[in-house]
Structure formats: C-alpha cells, structure tokens
Coordinates of C-alpha atoms and ligand atoms in Angstrom, one line a residue:
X11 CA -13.3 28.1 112.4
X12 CA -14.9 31.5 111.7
X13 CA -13.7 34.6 113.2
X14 CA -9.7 32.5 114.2
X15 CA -6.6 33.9 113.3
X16 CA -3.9 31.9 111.5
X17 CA -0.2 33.1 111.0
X18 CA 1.9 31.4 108.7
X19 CA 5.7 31.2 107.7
X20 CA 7.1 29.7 104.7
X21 CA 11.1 28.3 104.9
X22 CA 13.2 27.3 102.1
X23 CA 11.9 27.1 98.3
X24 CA 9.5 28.0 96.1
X25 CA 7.7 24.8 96.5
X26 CA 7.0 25.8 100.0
X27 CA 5.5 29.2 99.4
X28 CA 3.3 27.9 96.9
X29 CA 2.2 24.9 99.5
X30 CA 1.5 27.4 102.1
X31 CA -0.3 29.6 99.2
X32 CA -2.6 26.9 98.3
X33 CA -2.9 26.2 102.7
X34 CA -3.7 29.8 102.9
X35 CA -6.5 29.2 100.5
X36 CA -8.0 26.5 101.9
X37 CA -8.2 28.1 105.3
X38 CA -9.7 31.3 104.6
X39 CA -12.3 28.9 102.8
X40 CA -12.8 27.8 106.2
X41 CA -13.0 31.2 107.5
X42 CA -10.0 31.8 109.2
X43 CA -8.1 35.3 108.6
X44 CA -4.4 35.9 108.1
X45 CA -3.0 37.9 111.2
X46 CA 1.0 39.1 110.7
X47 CA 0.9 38.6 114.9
X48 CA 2.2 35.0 115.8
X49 CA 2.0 35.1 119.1
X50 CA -1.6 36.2 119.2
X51 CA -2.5 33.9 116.6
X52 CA -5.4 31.4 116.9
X53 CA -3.1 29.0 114.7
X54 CA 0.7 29.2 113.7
X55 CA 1.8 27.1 111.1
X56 CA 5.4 26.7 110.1
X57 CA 6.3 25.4 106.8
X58 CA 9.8 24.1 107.3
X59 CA 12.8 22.9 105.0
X60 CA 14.7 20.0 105.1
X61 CA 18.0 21.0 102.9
X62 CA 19.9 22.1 105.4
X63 CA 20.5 22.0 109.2
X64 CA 20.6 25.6 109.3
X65 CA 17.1 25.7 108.2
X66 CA 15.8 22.9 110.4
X67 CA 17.4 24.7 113.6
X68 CA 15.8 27.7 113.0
X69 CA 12.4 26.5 112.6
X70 CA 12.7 24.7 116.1
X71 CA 14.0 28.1 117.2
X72 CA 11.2 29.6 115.8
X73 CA 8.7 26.5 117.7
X74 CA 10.7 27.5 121.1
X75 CA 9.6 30.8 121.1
X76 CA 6.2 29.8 121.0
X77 CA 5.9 27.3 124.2
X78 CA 5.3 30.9 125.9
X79 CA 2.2 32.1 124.1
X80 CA 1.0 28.7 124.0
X81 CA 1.3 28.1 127.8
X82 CA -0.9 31.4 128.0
X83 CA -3.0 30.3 125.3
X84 CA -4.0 26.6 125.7
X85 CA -6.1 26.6 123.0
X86 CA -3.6 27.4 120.4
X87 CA -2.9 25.1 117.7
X88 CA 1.1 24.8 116.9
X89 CA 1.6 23.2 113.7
X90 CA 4.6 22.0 112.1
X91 CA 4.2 21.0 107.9
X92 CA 6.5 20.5 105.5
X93 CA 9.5 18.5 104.8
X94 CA 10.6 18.7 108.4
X95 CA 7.8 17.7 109.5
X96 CA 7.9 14.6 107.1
X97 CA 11.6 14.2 107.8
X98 CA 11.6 14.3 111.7
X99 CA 8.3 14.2 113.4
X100 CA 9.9 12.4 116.3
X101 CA 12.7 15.1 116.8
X102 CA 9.5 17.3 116.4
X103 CA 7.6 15.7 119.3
X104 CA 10.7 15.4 121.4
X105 CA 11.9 18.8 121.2
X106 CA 8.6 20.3 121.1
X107 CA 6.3 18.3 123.0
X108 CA 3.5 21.9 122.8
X109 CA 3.0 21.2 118.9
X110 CA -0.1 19.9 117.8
X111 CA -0.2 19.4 114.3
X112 CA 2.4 17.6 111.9
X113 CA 2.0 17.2 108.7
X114 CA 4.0 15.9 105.5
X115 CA 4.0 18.4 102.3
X116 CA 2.5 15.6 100.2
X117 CA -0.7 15.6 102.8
X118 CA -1.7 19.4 103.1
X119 CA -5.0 19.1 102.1
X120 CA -6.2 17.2 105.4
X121 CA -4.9 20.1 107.5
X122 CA -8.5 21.5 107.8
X123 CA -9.9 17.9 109.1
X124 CA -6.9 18.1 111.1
X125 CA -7.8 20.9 112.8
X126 CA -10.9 20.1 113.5
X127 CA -10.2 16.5 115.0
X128 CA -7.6 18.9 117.4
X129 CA -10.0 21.2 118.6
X130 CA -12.4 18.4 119.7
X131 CA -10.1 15.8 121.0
X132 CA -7.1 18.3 122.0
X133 CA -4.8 15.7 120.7
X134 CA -2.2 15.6 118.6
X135 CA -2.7 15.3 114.9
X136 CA -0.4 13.8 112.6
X137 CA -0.1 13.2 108.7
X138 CA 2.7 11.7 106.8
X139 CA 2.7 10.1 103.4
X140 CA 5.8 8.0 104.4
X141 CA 4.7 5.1 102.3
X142 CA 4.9 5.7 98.9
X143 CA 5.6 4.0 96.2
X144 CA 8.0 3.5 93.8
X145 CA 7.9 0.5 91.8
X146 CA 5.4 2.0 89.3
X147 CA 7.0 4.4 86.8
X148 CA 6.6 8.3 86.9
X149 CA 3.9 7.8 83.9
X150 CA 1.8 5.2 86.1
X151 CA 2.5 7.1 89.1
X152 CA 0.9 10.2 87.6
X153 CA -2.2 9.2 87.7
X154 CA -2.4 8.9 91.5
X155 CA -1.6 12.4 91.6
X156 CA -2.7 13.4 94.7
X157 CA -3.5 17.4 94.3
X158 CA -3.7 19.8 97.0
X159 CA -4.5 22.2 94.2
X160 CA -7.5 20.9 92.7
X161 CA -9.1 21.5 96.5
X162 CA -7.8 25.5 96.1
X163 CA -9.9 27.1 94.4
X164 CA -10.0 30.3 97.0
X165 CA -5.9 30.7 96.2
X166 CA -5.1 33.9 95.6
X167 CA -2.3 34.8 92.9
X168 CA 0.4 35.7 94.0
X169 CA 4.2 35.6 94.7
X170 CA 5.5 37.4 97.6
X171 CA 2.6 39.5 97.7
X172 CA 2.9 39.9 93.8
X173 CA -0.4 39.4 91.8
X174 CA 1.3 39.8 88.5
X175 CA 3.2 36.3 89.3
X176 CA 2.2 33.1 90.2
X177 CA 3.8 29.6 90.9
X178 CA 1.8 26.7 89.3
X179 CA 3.3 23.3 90.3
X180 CA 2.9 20.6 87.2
X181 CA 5.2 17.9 89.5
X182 CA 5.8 16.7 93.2
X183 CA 8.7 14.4 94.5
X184 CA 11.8 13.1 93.1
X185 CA 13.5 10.0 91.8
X186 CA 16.8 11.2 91.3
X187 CA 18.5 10.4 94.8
X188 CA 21.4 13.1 94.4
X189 CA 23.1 11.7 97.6
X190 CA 23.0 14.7 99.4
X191 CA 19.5 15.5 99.1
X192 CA 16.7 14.6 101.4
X193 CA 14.1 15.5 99.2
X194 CA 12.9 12.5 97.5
X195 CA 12.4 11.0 101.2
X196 CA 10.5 14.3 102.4
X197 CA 8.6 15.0 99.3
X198 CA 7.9 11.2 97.5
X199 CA 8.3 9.5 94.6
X200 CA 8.4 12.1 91.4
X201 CA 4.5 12.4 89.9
X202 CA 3.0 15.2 87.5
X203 CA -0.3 16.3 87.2
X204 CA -2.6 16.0 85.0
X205 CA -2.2 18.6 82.2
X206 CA -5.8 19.9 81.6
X207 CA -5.9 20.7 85.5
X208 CA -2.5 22.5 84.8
X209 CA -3.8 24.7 81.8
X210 CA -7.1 25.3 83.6
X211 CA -5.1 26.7 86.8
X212 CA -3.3 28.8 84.3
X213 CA -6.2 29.8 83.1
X214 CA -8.0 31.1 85.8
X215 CA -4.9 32.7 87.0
X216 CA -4.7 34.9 84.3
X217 CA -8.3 35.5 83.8
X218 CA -7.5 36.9 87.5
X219 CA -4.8 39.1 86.3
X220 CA -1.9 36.8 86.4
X221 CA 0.5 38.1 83.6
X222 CA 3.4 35.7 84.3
X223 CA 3.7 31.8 85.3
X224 CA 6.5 29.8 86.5
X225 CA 5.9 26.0 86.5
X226 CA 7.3 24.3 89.8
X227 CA 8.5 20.7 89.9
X228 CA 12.0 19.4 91.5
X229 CA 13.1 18.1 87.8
X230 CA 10.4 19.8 86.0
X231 CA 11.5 19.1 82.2
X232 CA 11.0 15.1 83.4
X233 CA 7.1 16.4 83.8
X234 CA 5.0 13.2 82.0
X235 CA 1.9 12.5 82.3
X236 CA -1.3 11.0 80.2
X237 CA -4.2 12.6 78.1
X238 CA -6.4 10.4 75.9
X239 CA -4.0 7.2 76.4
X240 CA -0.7 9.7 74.6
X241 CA 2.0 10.8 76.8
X242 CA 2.1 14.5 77.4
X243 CA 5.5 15.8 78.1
X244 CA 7.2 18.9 79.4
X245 CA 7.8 20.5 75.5
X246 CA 4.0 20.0 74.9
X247 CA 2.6 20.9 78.5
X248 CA 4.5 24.9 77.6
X249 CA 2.8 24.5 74.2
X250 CA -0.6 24.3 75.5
X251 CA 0.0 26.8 78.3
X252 CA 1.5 29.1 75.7
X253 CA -1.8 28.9 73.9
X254 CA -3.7 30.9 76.6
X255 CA -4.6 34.5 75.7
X256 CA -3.3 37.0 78.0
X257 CA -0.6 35.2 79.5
X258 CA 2.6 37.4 78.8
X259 CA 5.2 35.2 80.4
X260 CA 6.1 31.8 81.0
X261 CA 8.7 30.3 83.0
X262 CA 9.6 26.9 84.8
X263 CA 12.1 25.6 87.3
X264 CA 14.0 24.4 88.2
X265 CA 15.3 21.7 85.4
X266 CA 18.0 18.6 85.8
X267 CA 20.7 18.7 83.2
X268 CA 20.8 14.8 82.6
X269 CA 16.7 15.0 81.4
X270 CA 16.9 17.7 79.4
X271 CA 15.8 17.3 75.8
X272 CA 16.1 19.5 72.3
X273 CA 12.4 19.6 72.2
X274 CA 12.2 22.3 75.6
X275 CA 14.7 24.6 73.7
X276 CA 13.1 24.3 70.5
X277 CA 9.2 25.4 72.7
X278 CA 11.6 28.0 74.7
X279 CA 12.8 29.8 71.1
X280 CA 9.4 29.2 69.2
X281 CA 7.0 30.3 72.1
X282 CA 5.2 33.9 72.7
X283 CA 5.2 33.7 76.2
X284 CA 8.3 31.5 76.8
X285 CA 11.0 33.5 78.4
X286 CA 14.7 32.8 77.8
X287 CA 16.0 31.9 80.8
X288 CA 17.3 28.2 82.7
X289 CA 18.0 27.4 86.1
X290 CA 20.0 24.7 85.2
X291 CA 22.1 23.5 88.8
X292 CA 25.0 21.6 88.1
X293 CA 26.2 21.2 91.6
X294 CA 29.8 21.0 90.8
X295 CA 32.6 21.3 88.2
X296 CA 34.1 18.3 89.1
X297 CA 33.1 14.8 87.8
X298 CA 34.4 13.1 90.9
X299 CA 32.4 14.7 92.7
X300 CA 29.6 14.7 90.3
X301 CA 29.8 11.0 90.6
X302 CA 30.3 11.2 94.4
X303 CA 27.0 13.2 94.6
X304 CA 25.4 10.6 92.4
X305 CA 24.6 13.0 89.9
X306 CA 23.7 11.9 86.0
X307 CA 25.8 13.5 84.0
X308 CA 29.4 14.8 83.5
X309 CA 31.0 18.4 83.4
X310 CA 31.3 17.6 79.2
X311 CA 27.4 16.8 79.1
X312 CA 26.8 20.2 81.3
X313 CA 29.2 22.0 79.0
X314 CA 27.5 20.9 75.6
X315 CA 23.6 21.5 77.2
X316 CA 24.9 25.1 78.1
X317 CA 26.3 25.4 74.7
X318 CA 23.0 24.2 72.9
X319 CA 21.1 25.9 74.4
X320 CA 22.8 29.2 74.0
X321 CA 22.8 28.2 70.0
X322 CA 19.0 27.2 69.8
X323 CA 17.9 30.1 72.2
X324 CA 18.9 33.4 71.0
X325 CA 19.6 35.7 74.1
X326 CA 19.1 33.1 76.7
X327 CA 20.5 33.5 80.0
X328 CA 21.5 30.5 82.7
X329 CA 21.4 30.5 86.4
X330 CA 23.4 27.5 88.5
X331 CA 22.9 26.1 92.1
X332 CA 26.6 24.9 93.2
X333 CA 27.5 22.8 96.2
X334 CA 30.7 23.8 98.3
X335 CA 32.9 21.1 100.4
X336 CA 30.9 18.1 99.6
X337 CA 32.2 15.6 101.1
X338 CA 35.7 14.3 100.3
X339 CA 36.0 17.8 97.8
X340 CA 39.9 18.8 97.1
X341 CA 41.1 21.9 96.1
X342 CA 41.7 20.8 92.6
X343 CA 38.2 19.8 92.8
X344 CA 36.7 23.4 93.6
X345 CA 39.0 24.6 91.4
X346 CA 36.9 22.7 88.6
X347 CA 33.6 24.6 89.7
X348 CA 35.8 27.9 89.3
X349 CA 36.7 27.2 86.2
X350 CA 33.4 25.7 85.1
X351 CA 31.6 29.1 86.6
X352 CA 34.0 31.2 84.0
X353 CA 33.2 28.4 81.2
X354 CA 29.7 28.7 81.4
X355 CA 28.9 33.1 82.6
X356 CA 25.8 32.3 84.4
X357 CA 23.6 35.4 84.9
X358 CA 23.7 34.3 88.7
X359 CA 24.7 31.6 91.0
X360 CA 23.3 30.3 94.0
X361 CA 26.0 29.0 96.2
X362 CA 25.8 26.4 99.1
X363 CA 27.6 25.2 102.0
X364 CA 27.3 21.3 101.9
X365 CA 25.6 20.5 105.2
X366 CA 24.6 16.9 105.9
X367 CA 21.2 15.5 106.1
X368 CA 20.2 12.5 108.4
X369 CA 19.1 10.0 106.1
X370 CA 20.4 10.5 102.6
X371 CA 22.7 8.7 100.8
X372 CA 25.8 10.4 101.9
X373 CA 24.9 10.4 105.6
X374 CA 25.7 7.1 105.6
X375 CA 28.5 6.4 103.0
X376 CA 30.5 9.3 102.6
X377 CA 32.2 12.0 105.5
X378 CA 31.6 15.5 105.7
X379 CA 35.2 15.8 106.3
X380 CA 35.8 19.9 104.6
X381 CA 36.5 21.8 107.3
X382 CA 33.6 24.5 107.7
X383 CA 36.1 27.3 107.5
X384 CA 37.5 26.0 104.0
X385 CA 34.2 25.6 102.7
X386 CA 33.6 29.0 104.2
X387 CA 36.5 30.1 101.8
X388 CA 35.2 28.2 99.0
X389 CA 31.9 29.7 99.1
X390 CA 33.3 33.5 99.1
X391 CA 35.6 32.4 96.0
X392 CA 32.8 31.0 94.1
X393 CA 30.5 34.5 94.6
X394 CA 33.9 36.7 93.5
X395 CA 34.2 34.7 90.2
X396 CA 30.3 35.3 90.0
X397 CA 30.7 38.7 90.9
X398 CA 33.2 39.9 88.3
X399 CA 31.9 38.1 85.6
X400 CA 28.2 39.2 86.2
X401 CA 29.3 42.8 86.6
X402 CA 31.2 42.6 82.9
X403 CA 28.1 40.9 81.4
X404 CA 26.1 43.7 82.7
X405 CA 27.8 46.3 81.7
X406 CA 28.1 45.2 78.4
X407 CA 23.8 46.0 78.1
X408 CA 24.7 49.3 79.1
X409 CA 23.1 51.5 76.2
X410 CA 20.4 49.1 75.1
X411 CA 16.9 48.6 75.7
X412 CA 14.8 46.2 77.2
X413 CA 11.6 45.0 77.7
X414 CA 10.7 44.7 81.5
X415 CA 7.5 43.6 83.1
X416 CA 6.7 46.0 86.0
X417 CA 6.4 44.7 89.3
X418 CA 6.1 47.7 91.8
X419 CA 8.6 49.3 94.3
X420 CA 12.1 48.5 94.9
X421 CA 12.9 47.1 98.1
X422 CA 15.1 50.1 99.0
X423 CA 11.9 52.5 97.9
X424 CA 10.0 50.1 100.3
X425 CA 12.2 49.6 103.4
X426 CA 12.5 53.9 103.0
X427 CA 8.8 54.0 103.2
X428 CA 8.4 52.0 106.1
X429 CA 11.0 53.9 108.1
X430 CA 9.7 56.9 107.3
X431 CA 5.6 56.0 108.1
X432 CA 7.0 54.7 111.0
X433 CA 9.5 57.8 111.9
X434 CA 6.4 60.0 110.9
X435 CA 8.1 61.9 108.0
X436 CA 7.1 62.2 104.9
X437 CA 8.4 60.1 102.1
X438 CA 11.1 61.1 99.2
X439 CA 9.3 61.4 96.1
X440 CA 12.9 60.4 94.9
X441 CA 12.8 57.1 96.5
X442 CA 9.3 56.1 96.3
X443 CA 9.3 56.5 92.7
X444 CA 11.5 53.5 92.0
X445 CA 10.3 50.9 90.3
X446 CA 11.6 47.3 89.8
X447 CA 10.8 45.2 86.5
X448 CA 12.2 42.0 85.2
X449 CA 13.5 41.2 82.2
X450 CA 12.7 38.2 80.3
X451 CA 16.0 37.0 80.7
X452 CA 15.5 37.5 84.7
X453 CA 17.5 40.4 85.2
X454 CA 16.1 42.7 87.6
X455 CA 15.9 46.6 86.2
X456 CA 15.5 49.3 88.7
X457 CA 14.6 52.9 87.2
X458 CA 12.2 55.8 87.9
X459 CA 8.3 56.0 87.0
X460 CA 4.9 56.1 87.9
X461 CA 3.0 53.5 90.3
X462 CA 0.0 53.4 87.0
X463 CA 3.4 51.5 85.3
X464 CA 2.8 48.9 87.7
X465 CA 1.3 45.5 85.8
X466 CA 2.5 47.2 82.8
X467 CA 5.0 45.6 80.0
X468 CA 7.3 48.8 79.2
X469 CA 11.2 49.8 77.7
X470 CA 13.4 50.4 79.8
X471 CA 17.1 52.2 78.5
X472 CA 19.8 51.0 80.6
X473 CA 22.5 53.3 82.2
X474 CA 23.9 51.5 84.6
X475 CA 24.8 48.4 86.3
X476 CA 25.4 46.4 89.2
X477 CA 26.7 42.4 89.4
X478 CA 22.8 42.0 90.6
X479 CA 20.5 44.8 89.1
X480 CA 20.5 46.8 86.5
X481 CA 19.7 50.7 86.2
X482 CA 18.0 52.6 83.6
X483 CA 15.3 55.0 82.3
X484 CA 11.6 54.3 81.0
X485 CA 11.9 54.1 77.0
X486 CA 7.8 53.2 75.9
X487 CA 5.2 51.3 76.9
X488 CA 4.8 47.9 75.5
X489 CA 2.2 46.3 76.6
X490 CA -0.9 46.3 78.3
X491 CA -2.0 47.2 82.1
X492 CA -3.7 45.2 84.5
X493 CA -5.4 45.0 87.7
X494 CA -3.9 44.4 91.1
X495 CA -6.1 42.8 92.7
X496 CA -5.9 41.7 96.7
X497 CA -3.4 39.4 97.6
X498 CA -2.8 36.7 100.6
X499 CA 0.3 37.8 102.6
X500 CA 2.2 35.2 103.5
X501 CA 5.8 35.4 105.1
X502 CA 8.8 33.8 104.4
X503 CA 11.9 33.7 105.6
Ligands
SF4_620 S1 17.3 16.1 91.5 FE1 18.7 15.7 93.2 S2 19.0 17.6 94.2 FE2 17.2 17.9 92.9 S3 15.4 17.3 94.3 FE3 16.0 15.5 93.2 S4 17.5 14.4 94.6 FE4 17.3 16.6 95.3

C-alpha cells in the first residue's frame, strides 16, 4: 500500500472521529498518506452516521459525486464504514453499486486485510458484526472486547487537529434501546474495555503531550468491566486515570441519567484532573414522552440528579441533548422541555429534530405524525430559552477569572487567515492574535495573546460575553507548556 493516498471523512459524533482516528492510524502503518483531495485519492473512506436521515442522505450524496472519479479511476477503492454501513449495506450496494468496501464500526480493524483482498480479487469487500450477542451481561460481555485500539499504536493525538486533546473510548454499543435510536443495532451490544489498556492509552497519550482526555462510551458511567476477578467501575476507572502524572484534564461523555451513581460525583469533586462538567441528555421534559421514547427515568429523577450534582460538585456546569416532535409530542408536552430547560440552566443544549430511523423501536410502533414545520417551531423555541438563559449565566462571570487551557486560534482568527493567504494580503495582527481556551467547566474563552500560550494552562479576566463564548484578557500563567507535536488531519463534517 506504500506510496497510495487515502482521504477520509468523519459524520456525526465523537465516536466516529475517534474510529476514523484510530483507521487513520492503522493505514499510515500500512504506508498510505492522508491527501485533503478526494477525488484524486487512491482510497476514500466515508465514516457515516446513522441518527438521522439527514446524515445518511448526505453521505450517499457525498458517494454520488464520486461514481465520476471512480469511472476515471478504476482502481479506486470507495469505502463506506460506519453505522450506515452496518445499518444499510443493501441500500449501500443498490444505490451505489461503484463502492467497494463496507464495513460495520465494530469491525474497523479488518479494513487493511480488506483492502488488500480488493485490490487482488477487485471484488467487493464486506464486514458486519450483525451477530452479536446479548444474552451475556455487560460484565461477561466485556471480556470479548473486541479493540480496534489495542491494533493503534501509530494513532496520533488529537481532536480536530488538536494535540492537546484526545478521545479515549473505555465502551462500545448499547443496551438501552431508547426507541428512537438506531444505535444499539449499528454499534452492538454495550461492552467496556479492559481498564489497564485504558490507563496505558492514557498514558502514552500524555507521555505524547496529551494534556486533556475525554473518555467515550454511549452510556459511559455504566463502563464495568474485570481486573483480578473485582469489578472495575466508571468511579474507579477516573480514579486510576486521575493517577497519571501530567494529565491536566479529565473528562467523559456522554452519561445516561437513569445509571448514574453518587460515587461519579464524589471522583468528579475529589479528583485533580476531573473537570466539572456533565453531558447529561434528557431527551425531553415530558414523562409521556419519556416513557414513549422508552427512556429510564422520569423528569423528577432528572430533576433531583441535576440538583445532586450541583450540591456535590461545586461549580459544575450541565449540557442536555433534547428531542423535538417525537412522535405523538403535544404542545403541552414541549412546553414541559421549556420549562424543564429554565429548571435545570444548562451551560448549552443540543437540540434535535426527531427524524425516524428504519429499524428502531418507534419505526414500527409509534408515527412520526409532528408536522416538520411545528417541530421546526419547536426547535427555534427551545434555542431562544437556551439563548437568554445562557447569555444571563454568562454575564454573571463577567469580572472574574478563570482558568483556561489554551488551545490555539479562534476560528474567526483562522477563517481571516485563510482568506487573506488566499487573497494574498497580509494578515491582521489584531485577528491572528486571538486565542481560544476552555474552561474546566467547558466554556469556551476567546481573548488576545501569544501563539507560545498555546498548550499552556493560563488566567483569563472576563469582560465580556456571548450566549456561546466568553471574552476576556490574559490574567497569569498557571501551568505548564507543552509540545505540539504533528497531528493526523482528518475531516469531518
Ligand atoms: S442510551 Fe438510548 S439514545 Fe443513547 S445510544 Fe443508547 S439507545 Fe441510543
């Protein structure tokens, strides 16, 4: 494979960009570069998403565009991975009979065999862990871990392009079955991974420069697993990560409200390097439709693990994930989530459209009978409730000072540099000089200063704010620099 281009896109969640990290890093082992050109590319991957249809339609827009390239190129290899691949790979083969490679997110590590059997037989190759099982418990499953990782050992740190950050995954799959959810069926049956692999990767990731982790798993406080014949579990697993020197930050998500135990908060107060922040979706604010979506707990239980955790975690801040116009959803019923939204004064919200997924639950039992323009409406109310109450929360930091870890340029600092290489001109020394760091609490703080800040743990005074970012001034250093090593571009969309 030495000397071949590969060009890679990543859809949908962080579980993605860290599969088609640990791809990446399996491929360049194989000798394969990353090229940014996917029409000229030797071999295009797409990593698709499952969630929703929007996703899925633009990934076979994105496989359309390529039957032109690929009818110039024979010898191109088209892959499709990820959940849609899993999900679909008829649709796949239908729709796009010039793909060559499909291949289920829980069976990425035969993609270099698979590539090899393609380029000698020019047949298609496919992979699919369709099969698994579920009739052993998450504990028993746990040791059939099947892990992509332990094959990376040529991953580079990194997310988007940062080498200050890095995703480690400690759990695959799901057995929750939220009925509008396709990924348990694209993704398996829930298993964690062993957790001396876990603290190892950690390790090496920071011994590479890493100065901040977020564990990955689709219920990650339900992370269980085995060492010496004594279950390990998710309060212990950020105990033993915590324990590694040089490791500034440690964060995890995203977590389901109906596992959570005290234990977590009590490791996210007592913790060095555990930051105080939960992504803690709820879904809706409505326990009919809770129950509709086959959720596990109430709006009450939602309300008192918001509430404990604010008492046992000093400072901490919550995000949400909400669903709009699930099916059967009344006004009454949104008017629940708006009111559970003010209740609660998440630091953010991510809010979705329901869209229905062929397979799940609700695909067959229930009707996506809201309207699209009401859930439309629903979506834009949801954001302005967000919007004020974000934009009073962050005004009230205005004044004080806060510890950010520096990542590098703002995106506006970055787009203007772009333009202005690409116009010829020289940059703004007022633009490029913006910064962006991140709070332990996730808030994002733009403010001016030196690229040498980069890596660096420093004050920041704030003087202004936005519902999303917050503006200030450079107070002190707090911490220590490091190195920013080279990085894998990968691109997502
Ligand atoms: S908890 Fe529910 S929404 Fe989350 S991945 Fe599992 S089934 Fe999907």
């Amino acid at each position: 494979m030495a000397g071949k281009r590969l060009y890679i896109e990543t859809m949908g969640c962080q579980m993605n960009v860290l599969d088609s990290e640990l791809v990446v890093g399996q491929l360049l082992g194989k000798g394969f570069s990353l090229t940014n050109e996917m029409t000229t590319a030797d071999l295009v991957l797409l990593n698709t998403c499952s969630v929703r249809d929007h996703a899925e339609a633009k990934a076979l827009s994105r496989l359309g565009s390529l039957k032109k390239p690929k009818n110039a190129n024979p010898d191109m290899i088209v892959g499709v991975i990820g959940c849609m691949a899993e999900r679909d790979p008829d649709g796949i083969t239908l729709k796009m009979p010039h793909v060559d490679l499909i291949c289920g997110p829980g069976e990425l590590n035969k993609i270099p065999a698979m590539i090899d059997e393609i380029e000698e037989t020019r047949e298609r190759s496919v992979a699919l862990s369709q099969s698994l099982s579920r009739r052993s418990t998450p504990l028993e499953r746990a040791n059939e871990y099947d892990s992509v990782e332990a094959l990376d050992l040529s991953r580079s740190a990194g997310i988007d392009g940062n080498p200050l950050q890095a995703y480690v995954r400690v759990q695959r799959g799901c057995d929750k079955f939220c009925t509008f959810c396709v990924v348990p069926f694209t993704r398996g049956a829930e298993r964690s991974r062993p957790p001396q692999l876990i603290v190892d990767e950690c390790r090496m990731l920071v011994d590479r420069g890493v100065k901040e982790i977020t564990l990955l798993g689709q219920t990650v406080n339900s992370y269980v697993n085995q060492d010496d014949g004594k279950a390990v579990r998710f309060a212990e697993l950020l105990e033993r990560i915590d324990a590694i020197a040089g490791l500034e930050r440690l964060r995890f998500v995203t977590s389901y409200p109906g596992d959570f135990t005290d234990d977590i908060f009590h490791a996210m107060r007592d913790l060095r390097t555990a930051c105080e922040y939960l992504h803690l979706p709820v879904q809706s604010g409505s326990d009919p439709v809770l129950k509709r979506m086959r959720r596990q707990y109430s709006v009450g239980q939602y309300i008192d693990l918001v509430d404990k955790a604010r008492d046992i975690v000093p400072g901490i801040t919550l995000a949400s994930d909400f669903i709009v116009g699930f099916c059967g959803e009344t006004d009454e019923e949104h008017a629940e989530s708006l009111k559970l939204i003010e209740r609660c004064t998440f630091k953010n919200i991510f809010v979705f459209k329901y869209s229905e997924r062929p397979g799940t639950v609700a695909a067959k039992r229930v009707t996506d009978d809201v309207p699209d323009d009401v859930k439309r409406r629903r979506n834009m109310e949801m954001l302005q409730v967000q919007e004020n109450i974000a934009i009073q929360t962050n005004r009230g930091l205005i004044g004080q000072t806060v510890q950010v870890l520096v990542e590098g340029y703002s995106k506006r600092a970055i787009k203007a540099q772009v333009a202005e290489t690409e116009r010829g001109q020289e940059i703004s020394s007022e633009v490029t000089g913006q910064l962006v760091g991140r709070t332990r609490t996730d808030r994002i703080v733009v403010f001016s200063g030196e690229t040498d800040l980069v890596g660096r743990l420093i004050d920041v005074q704030i003087s202004g704010a936005t519902a999303l970012t917050l503006h200030g001034e450079v107070a002190g250093a707090s911490g220590s620099s490091c190195g920013t090593g080279g990085l894998v571009s990968i691109n997502v969309s």
